Amino acid sequence: MRSLLLMPLFAAFGAQPAPDELLPAPAAAETGGETVALGTLATRMTVPVSIGGAASQPFVIDTGAERSVVSRQLAERLRLAAGPQVRLTTMTGSARVQTVVVPSLSVGPVRDVRAFNAPALEAGHLGAQGLLGVEQLRNHMVAIDFDRREMAVRPSRGTSRARSVARDADEIVVIARNRMGQLIVTEAQLEGHRVTVVLDTGSQVSMGNLALQRRLRRTALKGPIELSSVTGEKLTVNYHIAGRVQIGGVVMRGLPVAFADVPPFAHFGLSEEPALMLGMDALRAFRRVEIDFPARRVRFLMPRSGTPPTGSRIG
């Protein structure tokens, strides 16, 4: 049985809206008089994806997932054939799920004409009609423009030195490594402790492992809060507001980080060393983020001024 990795996670503060409903403004958690912006389904951005030439549907780009996912509702609407069961690893554990056969998929420059099996999950848990995973992204660049609230898949900028330099004074380029398809940054620190960072656009919450929590053993944690995965399972965790997180030349301040030894850390071989899965709650502090898989580079466009929308501060 094939085992797949799927990492989306979001804070669960009330009922989850259906993906085709009008979404309200982003919610925040009230904990001890302090407002903590952890992100909800309402903050998710999507791209139009067409399956088998049908009308495009909103999908979330998930740089933490190995394979793409289709909602059960969309699969039924398109009458996709059933595929084999697979074991799906998520933030809350693993489970055997049914797949469907996707005959072809297209989004922007991506034209995957090969049929493949995609896990079929509830749209209400996905927050969209599907997730676009690394299998379809590995030869392209993911561009997230938070000013315009747009997400897109584009051709890679290339790996030449001339193309990898920053375009303006507000842009910082961080070099990453490729591990099992995902981009991982090793030149990073959280409050002075070295940490390995996995970029995960599918999750609305940044998650640290217990090895990282132990490095912060003198720090009192806040919480608990309840998180929810794309399979609908719940996870109760404590969290910390990190005063300083540095990734290459980028410094973030006031970043909420939840702690748990969730299965993806073991999947990447990161259970024993301090590691952090950086979610959209952190990335949305920037004006634009570009994740270039072939070039193994991440570009951050710094905010013009003021406080970023998540409440995190950039220094």
PDB file of C-alpha atoms in Angstrom, residues 10-300:
ATOM      1  CA  PHE A  10      -5.421  25.069  10.701  1.00  0.00           C
ATOM      2  CA  ALA A  11      -6.716  26.469  13.959  1.00  0.00           C
ATOM      3  CA  ALA A  12     -10.241  25.291  14.699  1.00  0.00           C
ATOM      4  CA  PHE A  13     -12.249  28.080  16.307  1.00  0.00           C
ATOM      5  CA  GLY A  14     -15.854  27.180  15.505  1.00  0.00           C
ATOM      6  CA  ALA A  15     -17.618  25.672  12.522  1.00  0.00           C
ATOM      7  CA  GLN A  16     -15.809  25.351   9.212  1.00  0.00           C
ATOM      8  CA  PRO A  17     -17.459  27.087   6.229  1.00  0.00           C
ATOM      9  CA  ALA A  18     -18.082  25.164   3.039  1.00  0.00           C
ATOM     10  CA  PRO A  19     -15.552  26.086   0.315  1.00  0.00           C
ATOM     11  CA  ASP A  20     -18.197  27.625  -1.955  1.00  0.00           C
ATOM     12  CA  GLU A  21     -19.651  29.878   0.746  1.00  0.00           C
ATOM     13  CA  LEU A  22     -18.718  33.517   1.238  1.00  0.00           C
ATOM     14  CA  LEU A  23     -15.908  33.479   3.801  1.00  0.00           C
ATOM     15  CA  PRO A  24     -15.814  35.967   6.701  1.00  0.00           C
ATOM     16  CA  ALA A  25     -12.814  37.984   7.822  1.00  0.00           C
ATOM     17  CA  PRO A  26      -9.953  35.985   9.420  1.00  0.00           C
ATOM     18  CA  ALA A  27     -10.597  34.935  13.003  1.00  0.00           C
ATOM     19  CA  ALA A  28      -8.201  35.063  15.939  1.00  0.00           C
ATOM     20  CA  ALA A  29      -7.952  33.145  19.195  1.00  0.00           C
ATOM     21  CA  GLU A  30      -8.475  34.920  22.490  1.00  0.00           C
ATOM     22  CA  THR A  31      -6.147  33.400  25.083  1.00  0.00           C
ATOM     23  CA  GLY A  32      -5.714  35.049  28.457  1.00  0.00           C
ATOM     24  CA  GLY A  33      -6.572  38.487  27.098  1.00  0.00           C
ATOM     25  CA  GLU A  34      -4.056  38.148  24.248  1.00  0.00           C
ATOM     26  CA  THR A  35      -5.146  37.905  20.626  1.00  0.00           C
ATOM     27  CA  VAL A  36      -3.131  35.305  18.707  1.00  0.00           C
ATOM     28  CA  ALA A  37      -3.461  35.279  14.915  1.00  0.00           C
ATOM     29  CA  LEU A  38      -3.161  31.599  14.001  1.00  0.00           C
ATOM     30  CA  GLY A  39      -5.196  31.503  10.793  1.00  0.00           C
ATOM     31  CA  THR A  40      -8.392  29.725   9.772  1.00  0.00           C
ATOM     32  CA  LEU A  41      -9.975  28.363   6.630  1.00  0.00           C
ATOM     33  CA  ALA A  42     -11.164  31.891   5.870  1.00  0.00           C
ATOM     34  CA  THR A  43      -7.599  33.004   5.150  1.00  0.00           C
ATOM     35  CA  ARG A  44      -6.841  30.380   2.497  1.00  0.00           C
ATOM     36  CA  MET A  45      -5.935  31.472  -1.018  1.00  0.00           C
ATOM     37  CA  THR A  46      -6.597  29.249  -4.022  1.00  0.00           C
ATOM     38  CA  VAL A  47      -5.675  28.748  -7.687  1.00  0.00           C
ATOM     39  CA  PRO A  48      -8.001  27.598 -10.515  1.00  0.00           C
ATOM     40  CA  VAL A  49      -7.379  23.951 -11.396  1.00  0.00           C
ATOM     41  CA  SER A  50      -9.013  22.040 -14.238  1.00  0.00           C
ATOM     42  CA  ILE A  51      -9.382  18.261 -14.121  1.00  0.00           C
ATOM     43  CA  GLY A  52      -9.939  16.386 -17.357  1.00  0.00           C
ATOM     44  CA  GLY A  53     -10.693  19.626 -19.203  1.00  0.00           C
ATOM     45  CA  ALA A  54     -13.668  20.445 -16.946  1.00  0.00           C
ATOM     46  CA  ALA A  55     -14.370  23.916 -15.572  1.00  0.00           C
ATOM     47  CA  SER A  56     -11.658  25.148 -13.205  1.00  0.00           C
ATOM     48  CA  GLN A  57     -12.183  24.717  -9.463  1.00  0.00           C
ATOM     49  CA  PRO A  58     -10.398  26.406  -6.506  1.00  0.00           C
ATOM     50  CA  PHE A  59      -7.450  24.385  -5.148  1.00  0.00           C
ATOM     51  CA  VAL A  60      -5.059  25.253  -2.331  1.00  0.00           C
ATOM     52  CA  ILE A  61      -1.356  25.055  -3.223  1.00  0.00           C
ATOM     53  CA  ASP A  62       0.276  22.797  -0.639  1.00  0.00           C
ATOM     54  CA  THR A  63       4.085  22.744  -0.741  1.00  0.00           C
ATOM     55  CA  GLY A  64       4.055  20.299   2.184  1.00  0.00           C
ATOM     56  CA  ALA A  65       2.054  17.577   0.413  1.00  0.00           C
ATOM     57  CA  GLU A  66       3.607  14.927  -1.805  1.00  0.00           C
ATOM     58  CA  ARG A  67       0.539  14.433  -3.990  1.00  0.00           C
ATOM     59  CA  SER A  68      -2.499  16.411  -5.039  1.00  0.00           C
ATOM     60  CA  VAL A  69      -5.897  15.805  -3.413  1.00  0.00           C
ATOM     61  CA  VAL A  70      -9.429  16.080  -4.799  1.00  0.00           C
ATOM     62  CA  SER A  71     -12.561  16.681  -2.750  1.00  0.00           C
ATOM     63  CA  ARG A  72     -15.087  13.842  -2.697  1.00  0.00           C
ATOM     64  CA  GLN A  73     -17.746  16.272  -3.851  1.00  0.00           C
ATOM     65  CA  LEU A  74     -15.757  17.287  -6.950  1.00  0.00           C
ATOM     66  CA  ALA A  75     -14.867  13.665  -7.694  1.00  0.00           C
ATOM     67  CA  GLU A  76     -18.555  12.743  -7.644  1.00  0.00           C
ATOM     68  CA  ARG A  77     -19.490  15.729  -9.803  1.00  0.00           C
ATOM     69  CA  LEU A  78     -16.847  14.793 -12.414  1.00  0.00           C
ATOM     70  CA  ARG A  79     -17.630  11.074 -12.055  1.00  0.00           C
ATOM     71  CA  LEU A  80     -13.977  10.192 -11.486  1.00  0.00           C
ATOM     72  CA  ALA A  81     -13.261   6.460 -11.357  1.00  0.00           C
ATOM     73  CA  ALA A  82     -12.295   4.925  -8.024  1.00  0.00           C
ATOM     74  CA  GLY A  83      -8.636   4.114  -7.415  1.00  0.00           C
ATOM     75  CA  PRO A  84      -6.914   1.961  -4.776  1.00  0.00           C
ATOM     76  CA  GLN A  85      -6.797   2.783  -1.089  1.00  0.00           C
ATOM     77  CA  VAL A  86      -3.619   4.438   0.218  1.00  0.00           C
ATOM     78  CA  ARG A  87      -2.238   5.217   3.648  1.00  0.00           C
ATOM     79  CA  LEU A  88      -2.313   8.967   4.152  1.00  0.00           C
ATOM     80  CA  THR A  89      -0.033  10.630   6.717  1.00  0.00           C
ATOM     81  CA  THR A  90      -1.332  13.937   8.072  1.00  0.00           C
ATOM     82  CA  MET A  91      -0.491  16.244  10.975  1.00  0.00           C
ATOM     83  CA  THR A  92      -2.810  14.257  13.237  1.00  0.00           C
ATOM     84  CA  GLY A  93      -1.791  10.717  12.278  1.00  0.00           C
ATOM     85  CA  SER A  94      -2.292   8.270   9.423  1.00  0.00           C
ATOM     86  CA  ALA A  95      -5.335   6.641   7.911  1.00  0.00           C
ATOM     87  CA  ARG A  96      -6.350   4.516   4.915  1.00  0.00           C
ATOM     88  CA  VAL A  97      -8.301   6.603   2.427  1.00  0.00           C
ATOM     89  CA  GLN A  98      -9.926   6.015  -0.941  1.00  0.00           C
ATOM     90  CA  THR A  99      -8.376   7.546  -4.074  1.00  0.00           C
ATOM     91  CA  VAL A 100      -9.890   8.567  -7.392  1.00  0.00           C
ATOM     92  CA  VAL A 101      -8.314   8.533 -10.853  1.00  0.00           C
ATOM     93  CA  VAL A 102      -7.484  12.038 -12.129  1.00  0.00           C
ATOM     94  CA  PRO A 103      -7.237  11.732 -15.952  1.00  0.00           C
ATOM     95  CA  SER A 104      -5.363  15.023 -16.383  1.00  0.00           C
ATOM     96  CA  LEU A 105      -4.761  18.265 -14.500  1.00  0.00           C
ATOM     97  CA  SER A 106      -3.933  21.815 -15.568  1.00  0.00           C
ATOM     98  CA  VAL A 107      -3.194  25.051 -13.698  1.00  0.00           C
ATOM     99  CA  GLY A 108      -1.241  27.940 -15.209  1.00  0.00           C
ATOM    100  CA  PRO A 109       1.851  26.474 -16.963  1.00  0.00           C
ATOM    101  CA  VAL A 110       1.285  23.031 -15.405  1.00  0.00           C
ATOM    102  CA  ARG A 111      -0.175  20.528 -17.864  1.00  0.00           C
ATOM    103  CA  ASP A 112      -0.092  17.064 -16.325  1.00  0.00           C
ATOM    104  CA  VAL A 113      -1.649  14.811 -18.932  1.00  0.00           C
ATOM    105  CA  ARG A 114      -0.740  11.596 -17.134  1.00  0.00           C
ATOM    106  CA  ALA A 115      -3.494   9.920 -15.144  1.00  0.00           C
ATOM    107  CA  PHE A 116      -2.748   9.572 -11.431  1.00  0.00           C
ATOM    108  CA  ASN A 117      -4.493   8.504  -8.244  1.00  0.00           C
ATOM    109  CA  ALA A 118      -5.448  11.285  -5.833  1.00  0.00           C
ATOM    110  CA  PRO A 119      -6.821  10.876  -2.291  1.00  0.00           C
ATOM    111  CA  ALA A 120     -10.460  11.998  -2.053  1.00  0.00           C
ATOM    112  CA  LEU A 121     -11.333  13.969   1.103  1.00  0.00           C
ATOM    113  CA  GLU A 122     -14.232  16.090   2.306  1.00  0.00           C
ATOM    114  CA  ALA A 123     -14.333  19.599   0.801  1.00  0.00           C
ATOM    115  CA  GLY A 124     -15.359  21.052   4.152  1.00  0.00           C
ATOM    116  CA  HIS A 125     -12.087  19.833   5.694  1.00  0.00           C
ATOM    117  CA  LEU A 126      -9.952  20.986   2.752  1.00  0.00           C
ATOM    118  CA  GLY A 127     -11.374  24.506   2.583  1.00  0.00           C
ATOM    119  CA  ALA A 128     -11.359  24.171  -1.232  1.00  0.00           C
ATOM    120  CA  GLN A 129     -12.161  21.612  -3.938  1.00  0.00           C
ATOM    121  CA  GLY A 130      -8.659  20.150  -3.698  1.00  0.00           C
ATOM    122  CA  LEU A 131      -4.987  20.549  -2.850  1.00  0.00           C
ATOM    123  CA  LEU A 132      -2.177  20.922  -5.390  1.00  0.00           C
ATOM    124  CA  GLY A 133       0.855  18.944  -4.183  1.00  0.00           C
ATOM    125  CA  VAL A 134       4.578  18.882  -4.909  1.00  0.00           C
ATOM    126  CA  GLU A 135       4.229  16.160  -7.579  1.00  0.00           C
ATOM    127  CA  GLN A 136       2.680  18.804  -9.857  1.00  0.00           C
ATOM    128  CA  LEU A 137       4.802  21.713  -8.557  1.00  0.00           C
ATOM    129  CA  ARG A 138       8.354  20.357  -8.556  1.00  0.00           C
ATOM    130  CA  ASN A 139       9.263  21.882 -11.963  1.00  0.00           C
ATOM    131  CA  HIS A 140       7.701  25.283 -11.324  1.00  0.00           C
ATOM    132  CA  MET A 141       7.585  28.256  -8.993  1.00  0.00           C
ATOM    133  CA  VAL A 142       4.793  29.098  -6.546  1.00  0.00           C
ATOM    134  CA  ALA A 143       4.158  32.867  -6.333  1.00  0.00           C
ATOM    135  CA  ILE A 144       2.056  34.232  -3.463  1.00  0.00           C
ATOM    136  CA  ASP A 145       1.131  37.924  -3.668  1.00  0.00           C
ATOM    137  CA  PHE A 146      -0.412  38.935  -0.344  1.00  0.00           C
ATOM    138  CA  ASP A 147      -1.003  42.539  -1.430  1.00  0.00           C
ATOM    139  CA  ARG A 148      -3.301  41.295  -4.207  1.00  0.00           C
ATOM    140  CA  ARG A 149      -4.379  38.144  -2.355  1.00  0.00           C
ATOM    141  CA  GLU A 150      -3.340  36.054  -5.349  1.00  0.00           C
ATOM    142  CA  MET A 151      -1.557  32.721  -5.618  1.00  0.00           C
ATOM    143  CA  ALA A 152      -0.171  31.364  -8.885  1.00  0.00           C
ATOM    144  CA  VAL A 153       2.001  28.627 -10.391  1.00  0.00           C
ATOM    145  CA  ARG A 154       4.619  30.069 -12.750  1.00  0.00           C
ATOM    146  CA  PRO A 155       7.739  28.954 -14.660  1.00  0.00           C
ATOM    147  CA  SER A 156      10.929  28.776 -12.630  1.00  0.00           C
ATOM    148  CA  ARG A 157      13.243  31.790 -12.752  1.00  0.00           C
ATOM    149  CA  GLY A 158      16.131  29.416 -13.389  1.00  0.00           C
ATOM    150  CA  THR A 159      19.240  28.616 -11.376  1.00  0.00           C
ATOM    151  CA  SER A 160      21.760  30.967 -12.973  1.00  0.00           C
ATOM    152  CA  ARG A 161      23.439  33.461 -10.670  1.00  0.00           C
ATOM    153  CA  ALA A 162      22.183  36.358 -12.756  1.00  0.00           C
ATOM    154  CA  ARG A 163      18.576  35.282 -12.293  1.00  0.00           C
ATOM    155  CA  SER A 164      18.815  34.476  -8.598  1.00  0.00           C
ATOM    156  CA  VAL A 165      19.869  37.899  -7.309  1.00  0.00           C
ATOM    157  CA  ALA A 166      17.314  40.111  -5.595  1.00  0.00           C
ATOM    158  CA  ARG A 167      15.356  42.383  -7.930  1.00  0.00           C
ATOM    159  CA  ASP A 168      15.173  45.300  -5.512  1.00  0.00           C
ATOM    160  CA  ALA A 169      16.315  46.406  -2.084  1.00  0.00           C
ATOM    161  CA  ASP A 170      13.159  45.051  -0.415  1.00  0.00           C
ATOM    162  CA  GLU A 171      13.649  41.468  -1.648  1.00  0.00           C
ATOM    163  CA  ILE A 172      15.659  38.818   0.200  1.00  0.00           C
ATOM    164  CA  VAL A 173      16.619  35.504  -1.437  1.00  0.00           C
ATOM    165  CA  VAL A 174      17.110  32.390   0.711  1.00  0.00           C
ATOM    166  CA  ILE A 175      18.754  29.251  -0.684  1.00  0.00           C
ATOM    167  CA  ALA A 176      17.040  25.964   0.247  1.00  0.00           C
ATOM    168  CA  ARG A 177      17.714  22.258  -0.091  1.00  0.00           C
ATOM    169  CA  ASN A 178      15.510  19.622  -1.666  1.00  0.00           C
ATOM    170  CA  ARG A 179      14.498  16.759   0.601  1.00  0.00           C
ATOM    171  CA  MET A 180      11.925  14.258  -0.651  1.00  0.00           C
ATOM    172  CA  GLY A 181      10.478  16.882  -3.000  1.00  0.00           C
ATOM    173  CA  GLN A 182       9.996  19.628  -0.395  1.00  0.00           C
ATOM    174  CA  LEU A 183      12.212  22.691   0.008  1.00  0.00           C
ATOM    175  CA  ILE A 184      13.993  22.779   3.367  1.00  0.00           C
ATOM    176  CA  VAL A 185      16.002  25.680   4.788  1.00  0.00           C
ATOM    177  CA  THR A 186      18.839  24.760   7.172  1.00  0.00           C
ATOM    178  CA  GLU A 187      20.235  28.256   7.752  1.00  0.00           C
ATOM    179  CA  ALA A 188      17.585  29.284  10.271  1.00  0.00           C
ATOM    180  CA  GLN A 189      17.277  30.124  13.963  1.00  0.00           C
ATOM    181  CA  LEU A 190      14.427  30.478  16.439  1.00  0.00           C
ATOM    182  CA  GLU A 191      15.305  32.635  19.450  1.00  0.00           C
ATOM    183  CA  GLY A 192      18.989  31.838  18.977  1.00  0.00           C
ATOM    184  CA  HIS A 193      18.537  28.068  18.492  1.00  0.00           C
ATOM    185  CA  ARG A 194      19.412  26.535  15.151  1.00  0.00           C
ATOM    186  CA  VAL A 195      16.354  25.054  13.460  1.00  0.00           C
ATOM    187  CA  THR A 196      15.558  23.278  10.185  1.00  0.00           C
ATOM    188  CA  VAL A 197      12.591  24.843   8.388  1.00  0.00           C
ATOM    189  CA  VAL A 198      10.106  23.140   6.032  1.00  0.00           C
ATOM    190  CA  LEU A 199       7.996  25.514   3.909  1.00  0.00           C
ATOM    191  CA  ASP A 200       4.349  24.446   4.114  1.00  0.00           C
ATOM    192  CA  THR A 201       1.837  26.653   2.280  1.00  0.00           C
ATOM    193  CA  GLY A 202      -0.960  24.166   2.950  1.00  0.00           C
ATOM    194  CA  SER A 203      -0.970  24.776   6.715  1.00  0.00           C
ATOM    195  CA  GLN A 204      -2.307  27.918   8.322  1.00  0.00           C
ATOM    196  CA  VAL A 205      -0.318  27.276  11.519  1.00  0.00           C
ATOM    197  CA  SER A 206       3.461  27.072  12.021  1.00  0.00           C
ATOM    198  CA  MET A 207       4.371  23.896  13.894  1.00  0.00           C
ATOM    199  CA  GLY A 208       7.541  23.076  15.862  1.00  0.00           C
ATOM    200  CA  ASN A 209       8.592  19.611  17.009  1.00  0.00           C
ATOM    201  CA  LEU A 210       9.241  18.627  20.613  1.00  0.00           C
ATOM    202  CA  ALA A 211      13.009  18.745  20.061  1.00  0.00           C
ATOM    203  CA  LEU A 212      12.582  22.475  19.403  1.00  0.00           C
ATOM    204  CA  GLN A 213      10.288  22.852  22.415  1.00  0.00           C
ATOM    205  CA  ARG A 214      12.938  21.244  24.628  1.00  0.00           C
ATOM    206  CA  ARG A 215      15.438  23.879  23.498  1.00  0.00           C
ATOM    207  CA  LEU A 216      12.974  26.429  24.852  1.00  0.00           C
ATOM    208  CA  ARG A 217      12.515  24.526  28.140  1.00  0.00           C
ATOM    209  CA  ARG A 218      12.701  27.690  30.243  1.00  0.00           C
ATOM    210  CA  THR A 219       9.920  29.313  28.214  1.00  0.00           C
ATOM    211  CA  ALA A 220       6.366  29.061  29.549  1.00  0.00           C
ATOM    212  CA  LEU A 221       3.954  27.849  26.869  1.00  0.00           C
ATOM    213  CA  LYS A 222       0.485  29.220  26.205  1.00  0.00           C
ATOM    214  CA  GLY A 223      -2.644  27.298  25.339  1.00  0.00           C
ATOM    215  CA  PRO A 224      -4.037  24.815  24.863  1.00  0.00           C
ATOM    216  CA  ILE A 225      -5.577  25.372  21.442  1.00  0.00           C
ATOM    217  CA  GLU A 226      -7.309  22.910  19.136  1.00  0.00           C
ATOM    218  CA  LEU A 227      -6.085  22.351  15.591  1.00  0.00           C
ATOM    219  CA  SER A 228      -7.815  20.429  12.811  1.00  0.00           C
ATOM    220  CA  SER A 229      -6.359  18.450   9.889  1.00  0.00           C
ATOM    221  CA  VAL A 230      -7.756  17.900   6.387  1.00  0.00           C
ATOM    222  CA  THR A 231      -9.198  14.564   7.489  1.00  0.00           C
ATOM    223  CA  GLY A 232     -11.239  16.336  10.172  1.00  0.00           C
ATOM    224  CA  GLU A 233      -9.220  14.934  13.083  1.00  0.00           C
ATOM    225  CA  LYS A 234      -8.416  17.246  15.998  1.00  0.00           C
ATOM    226  CA  LEU A 235      -5.112  17.913  17.728  1.00  0.00           C
ATOM    227  CA  THR A 236      -4.753  19.792  21.027  1.00  0.00           C
ATOM    228  CA  VAL A 237      -1.417  21.577  21.443  1.00  0.00           C
ATOM    229  CA  ASN A 238       0.345  24.315  23.367  1.00  0.00           C
ATOM    230  CA  TYR A 239       2.099  27.185  21.633  1.00  0.00           C
ATOM    231  CA  HIS A 240       4.714  29.903  22.076  1.00  0.00           C
ATOM    232  CA  ILE A 241       4.984  33.393  20.586  1.00  0.00           C
ATOM    233  CA  ALA A 242       8.533  33.344  19.190  1.00  0.00           C
ATOM    234  CA  GLY A 243      10.238  36.685  19.733  1.00  0.00           C
ATOM    235  CA  ARG A 244      12.699  36.219  16.865  1.00  0.00           C
ATOM    236  CA  VAL A 245      12.818  33.765  13.955  1.00  0.00           C
ATOM    237  CA  GLN A 246      15.594  34.188  11.374  1.00  0.00           C
ATOM    238  CA  ILE A 247      15.614  32.436   7.998  1.00  0.00           C
ATOM    239  CA  GLY A 248      18.667  33.453   5.986  1.00  0.00           C
ATOM    240  CA  GLY A 249      18.531  37.235   5.890  1.00  0.00           C
ATOM    241  CA  VAL A 250      14.860  37.369   6.919  1.00  0.00           C
ATOM    242  CA  VAL A 251      13.915  38.078  10.539  1.00  0.00           C
ATOM    243  CA  MET A 252      10.346  37.623  11.838  1.00  0.00           C
ATOM    244  CA  ARG A 253       9.105  38.728  15.252  1.00  0.00           C
ATOM    245  CA  GLY A 254       6.052  37.679  17.234  1.00  0.00           C
ATOM    246  CA  LEU A 255       5.408  34.404  15.361  1.00  0.00           C
ATOM    247  CA  PRO A 256       2.980  31.912  17.009  1.00  0.00           C
ATOM    248  CA  VAL A 257       4.459  28.393  16.950  1.00  0.00           C
ATOM    249  CA  ALA A 258       2.475  25.339  18.073  1.00  0.00           C
ATOM    250  CA  PHE A 259       4.384  22.299  19.383  1.00  0.00           C
ATOM    251  CA  ALA A 260       3.788  18.583  18.774  1.00  0.00           C
ATOM    252  CA  ASP A 261       5.724  15.619  17.397  1.00  0.00           C
ATOM    253  CA  VAL A 262       3.397  15.239  14.428  1.00  0.00           C
ATOM    254  CA  PRO A 263       4.122  12.455  11.879  1.00  0.00           C
ATOM    255  CA  PRO A 264       5.583  14.667   9.101  1.00  0.00           C
ATOM    256  CA  PHE A 265       8.667  15.401  11.237  1.00  0.00           C
ATOM    257  CA  ALA A 266       9.489  11.683  11.303  1.00  0.00           C
ATOM    258  CA  HIS A 267       8.726  11.460   7.565  1.00  0.00           C
ATOM    259  CA  PHE A 268      11.461  14.039   6.864  1.00  0.00           C
ATOM    260  CA  GLY A 269      13.870  12.534   9.403  1.00  0.00           C
ATOM    261  CA  LEU A 270      13.550  15.598  11.636  1.00  0.00           C
ATOM    262  CA  SER A 271      12.259  14.073  14.873  1.00  0.00           C
ATOM    263  CA  GLU A 272      15.551  14.325  16.774  1.00  0.00           C
ATOM    264  CA  GLU A 273      16.678  17.813  15.733  1.00  0.00           C
ATOM    265  CA  PRO A 274      14.886  21.146  16.262  1.00  0.00           C
ATOM    266  CA  ALA A 275      12.580  21.663  13.280  1.00  0.00           C
ATOM    267  CA  LEU A 276       9.818  24.035  12.253  1.00  0.00           C
ATOM    268  CA  MET A 277       7.149  23.733   9.581  1.00  0.00           C
ATOM    269  CA  LEU A 278       6.565  27.321   8.499  1.00  0.00           C
ATOM    270  CA  GLY A 279       2.908  27.880   7.599  1.00  0.00           C
ATOM    271  CA  MET A 280       0.926  30.607   5.910  1.00  0.00           C
ATOM    272  CA  ASP A 281       0.550  32.477   9.200  1.00  0.00           C
ATOM    273  CA  ALA A 282       4.246  33.370   8.892  1.00  0.00           C
ATOM    274  CA  LEU A 283       4.424  33.831   5.114  1.00  0.00           C
ATOM    275  CA  ARG A 284       1.535  36.296   5.004  1.00  0.00           C
ATOM    276  CA  ALA A 285       3.669  38.788   6.948  1.00  0.00           C
ATOM    277  CA  PHE A 286       5.360  39.590   3.605  1.00  0.00           C
ATOM    278  CA  ARG A 287       4.105  41.413   0.536  1.00  0.00           C
ATOM    279  CA  ARG A 288       5.092  38.529  -1.722  1.00  0.00           C
ATOM    280  CA  VAL A 289       6.731  35.114  -1.376  1.00  0.00           C
ATOM    281  CA  GLU A 290       8.086  33.064  -4.283  1.00  0.00           C
ATOM    282  CA  ILE A 291       8.992  29.389  -3.785  1.00  0.00           C
ATOM    283  CA  ASP A 292      11.088  28.254  -6.755  1.00  0.00           C
ATOM    284  CA  PHE A 293      11.456  24.467  -6.693  1.00  0.00           C
ATOM    285  CA  PRO A 294      13.950  23.903  -9.586  1.00  0.00           C
ATOM    286  CA  ALA A 295      16.130  26.846  -8.480  1.00  0.00           C
ATOM    287  CA  ARG A 296      15.797  25.831  -4.790  1.00  0.00           C
ATOM    288  CA  ARG A 297      15.309  29.439  -3.797  1.00  0.00           C
ATOM    289  CA  VAL A 298      12.727  31.306  -1.753  1.00  0.00           C
ATOM    290  CA  ARG A 299      12.221  35.042  -2.334  1.00  0.00           C
ATOM    291  CA  PHE A 300      10.659  37.255   0.314  1.00  0.00           C
TER     292      PHE A 300
END
